[in-house]
CSV table of C-alpha atoms in Angstrom, one decimal:
chain,number,residue,atom,x,y,z
L,855,UNK,CA,319.1,165.0,82.9
L,856,UNK,CA,315.8,166.8,83.3
L,857,UNK,CA,315.6,170.0,85.2
L,858,UNK,CA,312.3,171.5,86.2
L,859,UNK,CA,313.0,175.1,86.8
L,860,UNK,CA,310.1,177.2,88.0
L,861,UNK,CA,311.0,180.8,88.1
L,862,UNK,CA,309.0,183.5,90.0
L,863,UNK,CA,311.4,186.1,91.1
L,864,UNK,CA,314.2,185.3,88.7
L,865,UNK,CA,317.1,184.5,91.0
L,866,UNK,CA,320.2,182.4,90.2
L,867,UNK,CA,321.2,179.8,92.6
L,868,UNK,CA,324.2,177.4,92.5
L,869,UNK,CA,322.0,174.4,92.0
L,870,UNK,CA,320.3,176.2,89.1
L,871,UNK,CA,316.9,175.8,90.5
L,872,UNK,CA,316.1,179.5,89.8
L,873,UNK,CA,317.5,181.7,87.1
L,874,UNK,CA,318.1,185.4,87.1
L,875,UNK,CA,317.7,187.1,83.8
L,876,UNK,CA,319.8,190.2,83.5
L,877,UNK,CA,319.2,192.4,80.5
L,878,UNK,CA,321.1,191.2,77.4
L,879,UNK,CA,322.0,187.9,79.0
L,880,UNK,CA,323.0,184.8,77.1
L,881,UNK,CA,321.8,181.5,78.5
L,882,UNK,CA,323.5,178.3,77.6
L,883,UNK,CA,321.3,175.3,77.5
L,884,UNK,CA,322.7,171.8,77.8
L,885,UNK,CA,320.8,168.6,78.4
L,886,UNK,CA,317.1,169.1,78.9
L,887,UNK,CA,315.8,172.1,80.6
L,888,UNK,CA,312.2,173.0,81.4
L,889,UNK,CA,311.9,176.6,82.2
L,890,UNK,CA,308.7,178.1,83.4
L,891,UNK,CA,308.8,181.7,84.1
L,892,UNK,CA,306.6,184.7,84.9
L,893,UNK,CA,308.2,187.9,83.7
L,894,UNK,CA,307.0,191.4,84.4
L,895,UNK,CA,310.0,193.1,82.7
L,896,UNK,CA,311.1,193.6,79.2
L,897,UNK,CA,314.6,192.2,78.9
L,898,UNK,CA,316.6,191.0,75.9
L,899,UNK,CA,317.6,187.4,76.3
L,900,UNK,CA,319.4,185.0,74.1
L,901,UNK,CA,319.3,181.2,74.5
L,902,UNK,CA,321.9,179.0,72.9
L,903,UNK,CA,320.8,175.4,72.6
L,904,UNK,CA,323.8,173.2,72.3
L,905,UNK,CA,323.9,170.0,70.3
L,906,UNK,CA,321.3,167.4,71.5
L,907,UNK,CA,319.8,169.8,74.1
L,908,UNK,CA,316.2,170.5,74.7
L,909,UNK,CA,314.5,173.7,76.0
L,910,UNK,CA,311.0,173.8,77.0
L,911,UNK,CA,310.2,177.4,77.8
L,912,UNK,CA,306.9,178.4,79.0
L,913,UNK,CA,306.5,182.1,79.9
L,914,UNK,CA,303.8,184.5,80.9
L,915,UNK,CA,305.2,187.8,79.9
L,916,UNK,CA,303.8,191.1,81.1
L,917,UNK,CA,305.3,193.5,78.6
L,918,UNK,CA,305.8,197.1,79.3
L,919,UNK,CA,308.5,198.0,76.7
L,920,UNK,CA,309.9,196.4,73.6
L,921,UNK,CA,312.1,193.4,73.9
L,922,UNK,CA,314.1,190.8,71.9
L,923,UNK,CA,314.2,187.1,72.5
L,924,UNK,CA,316.7,185.1,70.4
L,925,UNK,CA,317.1,181.3,70.4
L,926,UNK,CA,320.0,179.8,68.6
L,927,UNK,CA,319.6,176.1,67.9
L,928,UNK,CA,322.5,173.7,67.1
L,929,UNK,CA,322.4,170.1,65.9
L,930,UNK,CA,319.6,167.9,67.0
L,931,UNK,CA,318.3,170.4,69.5
L,932,UNK,CA,314.7,170.7,70.4
L,933,UNK,CA,312.7,173.8,71.3
L,934,UNK,CA,309.2,174.1,72.6
L,935,UNK,CA,308.3,177.7,73.3
L,936,UNK,CA,304.9,178.6,74.9
L,937,UNK,CA,304.6,182.3,75.3
L,938,UNK,CA,301.7,184.3,76.5
L,939,UNK,CA,302.2,188.1,76.1
L,940,UNK,CA,300.1,190.6,77.9
L,941,UNK,CA,301.2,194.0,76.5
L,942,UNK,CA,300.8,197.5,77.9
L,943,UNK,CA,301.8,200.5,75.8
L,944,UNK,CA,303.2,200.6,72.3
L,945,UNK,CA,305.8,197.9,72.0
L,946,UNK,CA,307.5,195.5,69.7
L,947,UNK,CA,308.7,192.0,70.4
L,948,UNK,CA,311.3,190.5,68.1
L,949,UNK,CA,311.4,186.7,68.5
L,950,UNK,CA,314.1,185.2,66.4
L,951,UNK,CA,314.7,181.4,66.2
L,952,UNK,CA,317.9,180.5,64.3
L,953,UNK,CA,318.2,176.9,63.2
L,954,UNK,CA,321.9,176.8,62.5
L,955,UNK,CA,322.5,173.1,62.0
L,956,UNK,CA,320.6,169.9,61.1
L,957,UNK,CA,317.8,168.0,62.8
L,958,UNK,CA,316.4,170.8,64.9
L,959,UNK,CA,312.8,170.8,66.0
L,960,UNK,CA,311.1,174.1,67.0
L,961,UNK,CA,307.5,174.5,68.0
L,962,UNK,CA,306.5,178.1,68.8
L,963,UNK,CA,303.1,178.9,70.3
L,964,UNK,CA,302.3,182.5,71.1
L,965,UNK,CA,299.1,184.1,72.4
L,966,UNK,CA,298.9,187.9,72.7
L,967,UNK,CA,296.5,190.4,74.2
L,968,UNK,CA,296.8,194.0,75.1
L,969,UNK,CA,296.0,195.2,78.6
L,970,UNK,CA,294.0,198.1,77.4
L,971,UNK,CA,292.5,199.7,74.3
L,972,UNK,CA,295.3,202.2,73.9
L,973,UNK,CA,298.0,199.5,73.7
L,974,UNK,CA,299.6,198.4,70.5
L,975,UNK,CA,301.9,195.5,70.0
L,976,UNK,CA,303.9,194.5,67.0
L,977,UNK,CA,305.1,190.9,67.3
L,978,UNK,CA,307.7,189.8,64.8
L,979,UNK,CA,308.6,186.2,64.7
L,980,UNK,CA,311.6,185.4,62.6
L,981,UNK,CA,312.3,181.7,61.9
L,982,UNK,CA,315.6,181.4,60.2
L,983,UNK,CA,316.8,178.1,58.7
L,984,UNK,CA,320.4,178.1,57.5
L,985,UNK,CA,321.5,177.0,54.1
L,986,UNK,CA,322.8,173.5,53.7
L,987,UNK,CA,321.0,172.2,56.8
L,988,UNK,CA,318.7,169.2,56.6
L,989,UNK,CA,315.7,167.9,58.4
L,990,UNK,CA,314.8,170.9,60.5
L,991,UNK,CA,311.2,171.2,61.5
L,992,UNK,CA,309.7,174.6,62.4
L,993,UNK,CA,306.2,175.4,63.5
L,994,UNK,CA,304.9,178.9,64.3
L,995,UNK,CA,301.4,179.1,65.9
L,996,UNK,CA,300.8,182.7,66.7
L,997,UNK,CA,297.4,184.2,67.8
L,998,UNK,CA,296.3,187.6,68.9
L,999,UNK,CA,292.9,188.5,70.5
L,1000,UNK,CA,291.7,192.0,70.1
L,1001,UNK,CA,289.6,193.0,73.1
L,1002,UNK,CA,288.6,196.6,72.5
L,1003,UNK,CA,289.8,198.4,69.5
L,1004,UNK,CA,293.4,197.9,70.5
L,1005,UNK,CA,296.0,196.9,67.9
L,1006,UNK,CA,297.9,193.7,67.5
L,1007,UNK,CA,300.2,193.0,64.5
L,1008,UNK,CA,301.9,189.7,64.0
L,1009,UNK,CA,304.5,189.0,61.4
L,1010,UNK,CA,305.2,185.2,61.0
L,1011,UNK,CA,308.4,185.4,59.0
L,1012,UNK,CA,310.4,182.4,57.8
L,1013,UNK,CA,313.7,182.7,56.0
L,1014,UNK,CA,314.4,179.3,54.7
L,1015,UNK,CA,317.6,178.7,52.8
L,1016,UNK,CA,317.3,175.0,52.2
L,1017,UNK,CA,314.8,172.6,50.6
L,1018,UNK,CA,315.2,169.9,53.2
L,1019,UNK,CA,312.9,171.4,55.8
L,1020,UNK,CA,309.4,171.3,57.1
L,1021,UNK,CA,308.1,174.7,58.1
L,1022,UNK,CA,304.6,175.8,58.9
L,1023,UNK,CA,303.1,178.9,60.3
L,1024,UNK,CA,299.6,179.7,61.5
L,1025,UNK,CA,298.5,183.2,62.4
L,1026,UNK,CA,295.2,184.6,63.5
L,1027,UNK,CA,294.4,188.0,64.8
L,1028,UNK,CA,290.8,188.9,65.6
L,1029,UNK,CA,288.2,189.8,68.0
L,1030,UNK,CA,285.9,187.4,69.8
L,1031,UNK,CA,284.2,184.7,67.9
L,1032,UNK,CA,280.6,185.8,67.6
L,1033,UNK,CA,279.2,182.3,67.6
L,1034,UNK,CA,281.0,181.5,70.8
L,1035,UNK,CA,279.7,184.7,72.4
L,1036,UNK,CA,276.2,184.0,71.3
L,1037,UNK,CA,276.4,180.4,72.5
L,1038,UNK,CA,277.6,181.4,76.0
L,1039,UNK,CA,275.0,184.2,76.2
L,1040,UNK,CA,272.3,181.8,75.1
L,1041,UNK,CA,273.1,179.8,78.3
L,1042,UNK,CA,272.5,182.9,80.4
L,1043,UNK,CA,276.0,184.3,80.8
L,1044,UNK,CA,276.4,188.0,80.5
L,1045,UNK,CA,278.5,189.4,77.7
L,1046,UNK,CA,281.2,190.5,80.0
L,1047,UNK,CA,281.4,187.1,81.8
L,1048,UNK,CA,281.4,185.3,78.5
L,1049,UNK,CA,284.3,187.5,77.3
L,1050,UNK,CA,286.2,186.9,80.5
L,1051,UNK,CA,285.9,183.1,80.1
L,1052,UNK,CA,287.0,183.4,76.5
L,1053,UNK,CA,290.0,185.5,77.3
L,1054,UNK,CA,290.9,183.0,80.1
L,1055,UNK,CA,290.7,180.1,77.7
L,1056,UNK,CA,292.6,181.9,75.0
L,1057,UNK,CA,295.5,182.6,77.2
L,1058,UNK,CA,295.6,179.5,79.3
L,1059,UNK,CA,295.2,177.1,76.4
L,1060,UNK,CA,298.9,176.9,75.8
L,1061,UNK,CA,300.0,177.1,79.4
L,1062,UNK,CA,300.5,174.5,82.2
L,1063,UNK,CA,299.2,174.7,85.7
L,1064,UNK,CA,302.1,176.7,87.1
L,1065,UNK,CA,301.2,179.8,85.2
L,1066,UNK,CA,297.5,179.5,84.8
L,1067,UNK,CA,296.9,180.8,88.3
L,1068,UNK,CA,298.3,184.2,87.2
L,1069,UNK,CA,295.7,184.7,84.6
L,1070,UNK,CA,292.3,186.1,85.2
L,1071,UNK,CA,290.3,187.0,82.1
L,1072,UNK,CA,288.3,189.5,84.2
L,1073,UNK,CA,291.4,191.7,84.6
L,1074,UNK,CA,291.3,192.6,80.9
L,1075,UNK,CA,287.6,193.1,80.1
R,146,UNK,CA,253.8,181.5,76.7
R,147,UNK,CA,255.5,182.4,73.4
R,148,UNK,CA,253.6,184.7,71.1
R,149,UNK,CA,255.1,185.7,67.7
R,150,UNK,CA,253.2,188.3,65.7
R,151,UNK,CA,253.7,189.4,62.1
R,152,UNK,CA,257.4,188.8,62.5
R,153,UNK,CA,259.8,189.9,59.7
R,154,UNK,CA,263.5,188.9,60.0
R,155,UNK,CA,266.4,190.0,57.8
R,156,UNK,CA,269.9,188.7,57.3
R,157,UNK,CA,272.3,191.0,55.4
R,158,UNK,CA,269.4,193.0,54.0
R,159,UNK,CA,267.6,189.9,52.7
R,160,UNK,CA,264.2,189.1,54.2
R,161,UNK,CA,264.3,185.5,55.5
R,162,UNK,CA,261.1,185.5,57.6
R,163,UNK,CA,257.9,187.4,56.9
R,164,UNK,CA,254.4,187.4,58.2
R,165,UNK,CA,255.4,184.8,60.8
R,166,UNK,CA,252.8,184.2,63.5
R,167,UNK,CA,253.0,181.5,66.1
R,168,UNK,CA,251.6,180.9,69.6
R,169,UNK,CA,252.9,178.2,71.9
R,170,UNK,CA,251.4,177.7,75.3
R,171,UNK,CA,252.8,176.0,78.3
R,172,UNK,CA,253.1,172.3,77.8
R,173,UNK,CA,252.4,172.4,74.1
R,174,UNK,CA,254.7,170.9,71.5
R,175,UNK,CA,254.9,172.5,68.1
R,176,UNK,CA,256.8,171.2,65.1
R,177,UNK,CA,258.1,173.3,62.3
R,178,UNK,CA,258.6,171.5,59.0
R,179,UNK,CA,259.5,172.7,55.5
R,180,UNK,CA,262.0,172.4,52.7
R,181,UNK,CA,265.6,173.5,53.2
R,182,UNK,CA,266.0,177.3,53.1
R,183,UNK,CA,262.5,178.2,54.2
R,184,UNK,CA,263.7,179.9,57.4
R,185,UNK,CA,263.1,177.3,60.1
R,186,UNK,CA,266.6,177.7,61.7
R,187,UNK,CA,266.4,181.4,61.3
R,188,UNK,CA,263.3,181.7,63.4
R,189,UNK,CA,265.0,179.5,66.1
R,190,UNK,CA,268.0,181.9,66.2
R,191,UNK,CA,266.0,185.1,65.8
R,192,UNK,CA,264.0,184.3,69.0
R,193,UNK,CA,267.3,184.4,70.9
R,194,UNK,CA,268.5,187.5,69.0
R,195,UNK,CA,271.4,185.8,67.1
R,196,UNK,CA,273.7,188.6,65.8
R,197,UNK,CA,273.3,187.4,62.2
R,198,UNK,CA,269.6,188.3,62.1
R,199,UNK,CA,267.7,191.5,62.6
R,200,UNK,CA,264.0,191.7,63.5
R,201,UNK,CA,262.6,194.5,61.4
R,202,UNK,CA,258.9,194.1,62.0
R,203,UNK,CA,256.5,192.4,64.4
R,204,UNK,CA,256.9,191.2,67.9
R,205,UNK,CA,257.9,188.3,70.1
R,206,UNK,CA,256.7,188.0,73.7
R,207,UNK,CA,257.5,185.4,76.2
R,208,UNK,CA,255.6,185.0,79.5
R,209,UNK,CA,254.0,188.3,78.8
R,210,UNK,CA,257.3,190.1,78.3
R,211,UNK,CA,258.1,191.8,75.0
R,212,UNK,CA,261.5,190.6,73.9
R,213,UNK,CA,262.2,193.6,71.7
R,214,UNK,CA,264.6,195.3,74.0
R,215,UNK,CA,266.1,192.2,75.6
R,216,UNK,CA,269.4,190.8,74.6
R,217,UNK,CA,270.3,187.1,74.3
R,218,UNK,CA,271.4,186.8,77.9
R,219,UNK,CA,268.2,188.2,79.3
R,220,UNK,CA,266.0,186.1,76.9
R,221,UNK,CA,267.9,183.0,78.0
R,222,UNK,CA,267.4,183.9,81.7
R,223,UNK,CA,263.7,184.2,81.1
R,224,UNK,CA,263.7,180.5,80.3
R,225,UNK,CA,264.3,180.0,76.6
R,226,UNK,CA,266.8,177.3,75.6
R,227,UNK,CA,268.1,176.7,72.1
R,228,UNK,CA,269.6,173.4,71.1
R,229,UNK,CA,271.2,174.0,67.7
R,230,UNK,CA,271.8,171.7,64.9
R,231,UNK,CA,275.6,172.0,65.2
R,232,UNK,CA,276.3,173.0,68.8
R,233,UNK,CA,279.3,175.4,69.0
R,234,UNK,CA,282.6,174.0,70.3
R,235,UNK,CA,284.2,176.2,72.9
R,236,UNK,CA,287.7,175.0,73.6
R,237,UNK,CA,289.2,175.9,77.0
R,238,UNK,CA,285.9,176.3,78.8
R,239,UNK,CA,284.4,173.3,80.5
R,240,UNK,CA,280.7,172.4,80.8
R,241,UNK,CA,281.0,172.9,84.6
R,242,UNK,CA,282.4,176.4,84.2
R,243,UNK,CA,279.6,177.5,81.8
R,244,UNK,CA,276.9,176.0,83.9
R,245,UNK,CA,278.2,177.3,87.2
R,246,UNK,CA,278.7,180.8,85.8
R,247,UNK,CA,275.3,180.8,84.2
R,248,UNK,CA,273.5,179.7,87.3
R,249,UNK,CA,275.5,182.1,89.5
R,250,UNK,CA,274.8,185.1,87.3
R,251,UNK,CA,271.1,184.2,86.8
R,252,UNK,CA,270.4,183.9,90.5
R,253,UNK,CA,272.9,186.6,91.4
R,254,UNK,CA,274.5,184.5,94.1
R,255,UNK,CA,277.4,182.1,94.4
R,256,UNK,CA,276.6,178.5,93.5
R,257,UNK,CA,276.7,176.0,96.3
R,258,UNK,CA,279.4,173.7,94.9
R,259,UNK,CA,278.2,170.7,96.8
R,260,UNK,CA,274.6,170.9,95.5
R,261,UNK,CA,275.8,171.9,92.1
R,262,UNK,CA,278.1,168.8,91.7
R,263,UNK,CA,275.4,166.6,93.2
R,264,UNK,CA,272.9,167.8,90.6
R,265,UNK,CA,275.4,167.4,87.8
R,266,UNK,CA,275.9,163.8,88.8
R,267,UNK,CA,272.2,163.2,89.0
R,268,UNK,CA,271.6,164.6,85.5
R,269,UNK,CA,274.5,162.6,84.1
R,270,UNK,CA,273.0,159.4,85.4
R,271,UNK,CA,269.5,160.4,84.3
R,272,UNK,CA,270.6,161.0,80.7
R,273,UNK,CA,273.2,158.3,80.6
R,274,UNK,CA,276.1,160.7,80.1
R,275,UNK,CA,279.6,159.8,81.4
R,276,UNK,CA,280.4,162.0,84.4
R,277,UNK,CA,283.7,162.9,82.7
R,278,UNK,CA,281.7,165.1,80.3
R,279,UNK,CA,281.2,167.6,83.1
R,280,UNK,CA,284.8,168.6,83.0
R,281,UNK,CA,285.3,168.4,79.3
R,282,UNK,CA,285.5,171.5,77.2
R,283,UNK,CA,282.1,172.4,75.8
R,284,UNK,CA,281.4,170.2,72.8
R,285,UNK,CA,285.1,170.1,72.0
R,286,UNK,CA,286.4,166.9,70.4
R,287,UNK,CA,282.9,165.3,70.7
R,288,UNK,CA,281.0,163.4,68.1
R,289,UNK,CA,277.6,164.7,66.9
R,290,UNK,CA,275.8,162.5,69.2
R,291,UNK,CA,278.0,163.4,72.2
R,292,UNK,CA,277.4,167.1,71.5
R,293,UNK,CA,273.7,166.7,71.6
R,294,UNK,CA,273.9,164.7,74.8
R,295,UNK,CA,276.2,167.3,76.2
R,296,UNK,CA,273.6,170.0,75.4
R,297,UNK,CA,271.0,167.9,77.2
R,298,UNK,CA,273.2,168.2,80.3
R,299,UNK,CA,272.9,172.0,80.0
R,300,UNK,CA,269.1,171.6,79.4
R,301,UNK,CA,268.5,169.7,82.6
R,302,UNK,CA,270.8,172.0,84.6
R,303,UNK,CA,269.3,175.3,83.4
R,304,UNK,CA,265.6,174.1,83.5
R,305,UNK,CA,264.2,176.3,80.8
R,306,UNK,CA,260.4,176.8,80.2
R,307,UNK,CA,260.7,176.9,76.4
R,308,UNK,CA,263.0,174.5,74.5
R,309,UNK,CA,263.8,175.2,70.9
R,310,UNK,CA,265.2,172.1,69.1
R,311,UNK,CA,266.7,172.9,65.8
R,312,UNK,CA,267.1,169.6,63.9
R,313,UNK,CA,268.2,167.8,67.0
R,314,UNK,CA,268.2,164.5,65.2
R,315,UNK,CA,270.6,165.7,62.5
R,316,UNK,CA,273.7,163.5,62.4
R,317,UNK,CA,272.5,161.1,65.0
R,318,UNK,CA,272.4,157.4,64.7
R,319,UNK,CA,269.5,155.3,65.8
R,320,UNK,CA,270.7,154.7,69.3
R,321,UNK,CA,271.6,158.3,69.8
R,322,UNK,CA,268.1,159.4,68.7
R,323,UNK,CA,266.6,157.1,71.2
R,324,UNK,CA,268.8,158.4,74.0
R,325,UNK,CA,268.0,162.0,73.1
R,326,UNK,CA,264.3,161.3,72.6
R,327,UNK,CA,264.0,159.6,75.9
R,328,UNK,CA,265.8,162.4,77.7
R,329,UNK,CA,263.6,165.0,76.1
R,330,UNK,CA,260.5,163.0,77.0
R,331,UNK,CA,261.7,162.7,80.6
R,332,UNK,CA,262.3,166.5,80.8
R,333,UNK,CA,258.9,167.1,79.4
R,334,UNK,CA,257.2,164.8,81.9
R,335,UNK,CA,259.0,166.5,84.8
R,336,UNK,CA,258.8,170.1,83.8
R,337,UNK,CA,256.0,170.4,81.1
R,338,UNK,CA,257.8,173.0,79.1
R,339,UNK,CA,256.7,174.4,75.8
R,340,UNK,CA,258.7,172.9,73.0
R,341,UNK,CA,259.4,174.0,69.4
R,342,UNK,CA,260.9,171.3,67.2
R,343,UNK,CA,262.3,171.9,63.8
R,344,UNK,CA,262.8,168.6,62.0
R,345,UNK,CA,262.7,166.8,58.7
R,346,UNK,CA,262.3,163.4,60.3
R,347,UNK,CA,259.6,161.5,62.2
R,348,UNK,CA,262.0,159.6,64.5
R,349,UNK,CA,262.2,162.3,67.2
R,350,UNK,CA,258.5,162.9,67.1
R,351,UNK,CA,257.8,159.4,68.2
R,352,UNK,CA,258.8,160.4,71.7
R,353,UNK,CA,255.9,162.8,72.0
R,354,UNK,CA,252.2,161.8,72.2
R,355,UNK,CA,250.7,164.9,70.7
R,356,UNK,CA,251.9,168.0,68.9
R,357,UNK,CA,250.9,170.6,66.4
R,358,UNK,CA,252.5,170.8,63.0
R,359,UNK,CA,253.3,173.9,60.9
R,360,UNK,CA,254.7,173.9,57.5
R,361,UNK,CA,257.0,176.8,56.4
R,362,UNK,CA,257.6,178.0,52.9
R,363,UNK,CA,259.5,181.1,51.8
R,364,UNK,CA,259.7,182.4,55.3
R,365,UNK,CA,256.2,182.0,56.5
R,366,UNK,CA,253.8,179.4,57.9
R,367,UNK,CA,251.6,178.2,55.1
R,368,UNK,CA,249.8,175.3,56.7
R,369,UNK,CA,249.1,174.1,60.2
R,370,UNK,CA,247.5,170.9,61.5
R,371,UNK,CA,247.7,168.2,64.0
R,372,UNK,CA,250.2,165.3,64.1
R,373,UNK,CA,248.7,163.6,61.1
R,374,UNK,CA,250.0,166.4,58.9
R,375,UNK,CA,253.5,165.4,59.8
R,376,UNK,CA,252.8,161.8,58.8
R,377,UNK,CA,251.4,163.0,55.5
R,378,UNK,CA,254.4,165.1,54.8
R,379,UNK,CA,256.9,162.4,55.8
R,380,UNK,CA,255.1,159.9,53.6
R,381,UNK,CA,254.5,162.0,50.5
R,382,UNK,CA,256.8,165.0,50.7
R,383,UNK,CA,256.1,168.7,50.9
R,384,UNK,CA,254.2,168.6,47.6
R,385,UNK,CA,251.5,166.8,49.6
R,386,UNK,CA,251.2,169.7,52.0
R,387,UNK,CA,250.4,171.9,49.0
R,388,UNK,CA,247.6,169.4,48.1
R,389,UNK,CA,246.4,169.4,51.7
R,390,UNK,CA,246.4,173.2,51.7
R,391,UNK,CA,244.3,173.2,48.5
R,392,UNK,CA,241.9,170.7,50.1
R,393,UNK,CA,241.6,172.9,53.2
R,394,UNK,CA,240.8,175.9,51.1
R,395,UNK,CA,238.0,174.1,49.1
């Protein structure tokens, strides 16, 4: 059974159409759940993916203090995590994905910017694949865009205790691509406008239409 | 229209262009030829102040304006358009977004969406480009030929007065060269821009009736002539241009 859950104010209703996240909450996922949320708070949340369940989690996270996000995956469970983090202040996010049994598939896409030049984020992604498990598949695609001498640190960790696994990680942290900037400016765009469009595309690239409307590159340049 | 005097350009402390002089008037077509590594692409990018290159000596003026203190944006808005050998891919930003923003900022006013879309459709039909390209990410997931046609969309929408074509025929098949050549000729017939073409091949030159040819070697122009010089070089190679230079000096 598919559930499309679009969360704006994070409230729990009996028909599970909206979910409230309290701090330190554990969320049980059964069946297939698509969760799209916009979060302006830093809360610690744990998702437990039961056997044969699927979680598609798309989140635009406005971070103002450190937070932990843990996802425990059981047999034949499927995770697709699309996370855009806009950080303010000096914070750490610990994202931990535990693949506890066989046949798990986890794709993790993260895009990070800081709201201002004094902000500093340390994003730690721990992918943990248990011993004696087989046929788990883990992808970490983590990118940070430095806007103005702010600091982004990304650690793509993988602890893999088995040989029967496919695990990949990709990390880039950098400033604007100079060729892209030159190209846009050579069409007549101002530098600021070019940067706004590039920030927009960087953040929106992994998001669906529900959350794109909350992003305006101009707010961060 | 474009006057380059005694230009010297460096990249990472290495002199790439030296003693470079060139004047292109409105409606004129100039062709830059030369062996690989002689600085042809460098001059194309240096005119637009690409960040990899520093102008250390000399001057460039366009329409009477000294480009010395102008940045890439301002130079582009004056009316200079660069079509690179390998157009940059910009994922996540569509052609329509780039063009709409460019026109809006240039004219300092909001673009009339109706007129803008109408013009986009007209241009697509004129250059035989599928209308779906308008909403595709700039040059992303496009073949070499598609990228060049995509850039022609930008050309017709931005209506520049000087077009710089850096090896436009590179990577194009015969049909694509024809499409690109015809589109450029059409633009030329309508707008009579100045054009600077960097090329190794004659195929794109067939779409223009008359042009001046300059041969570059080690960062400077060593020989200039009319279109027959291009034919000589394409037939016998750049060694022939050295012979021609010797004959000229006799």
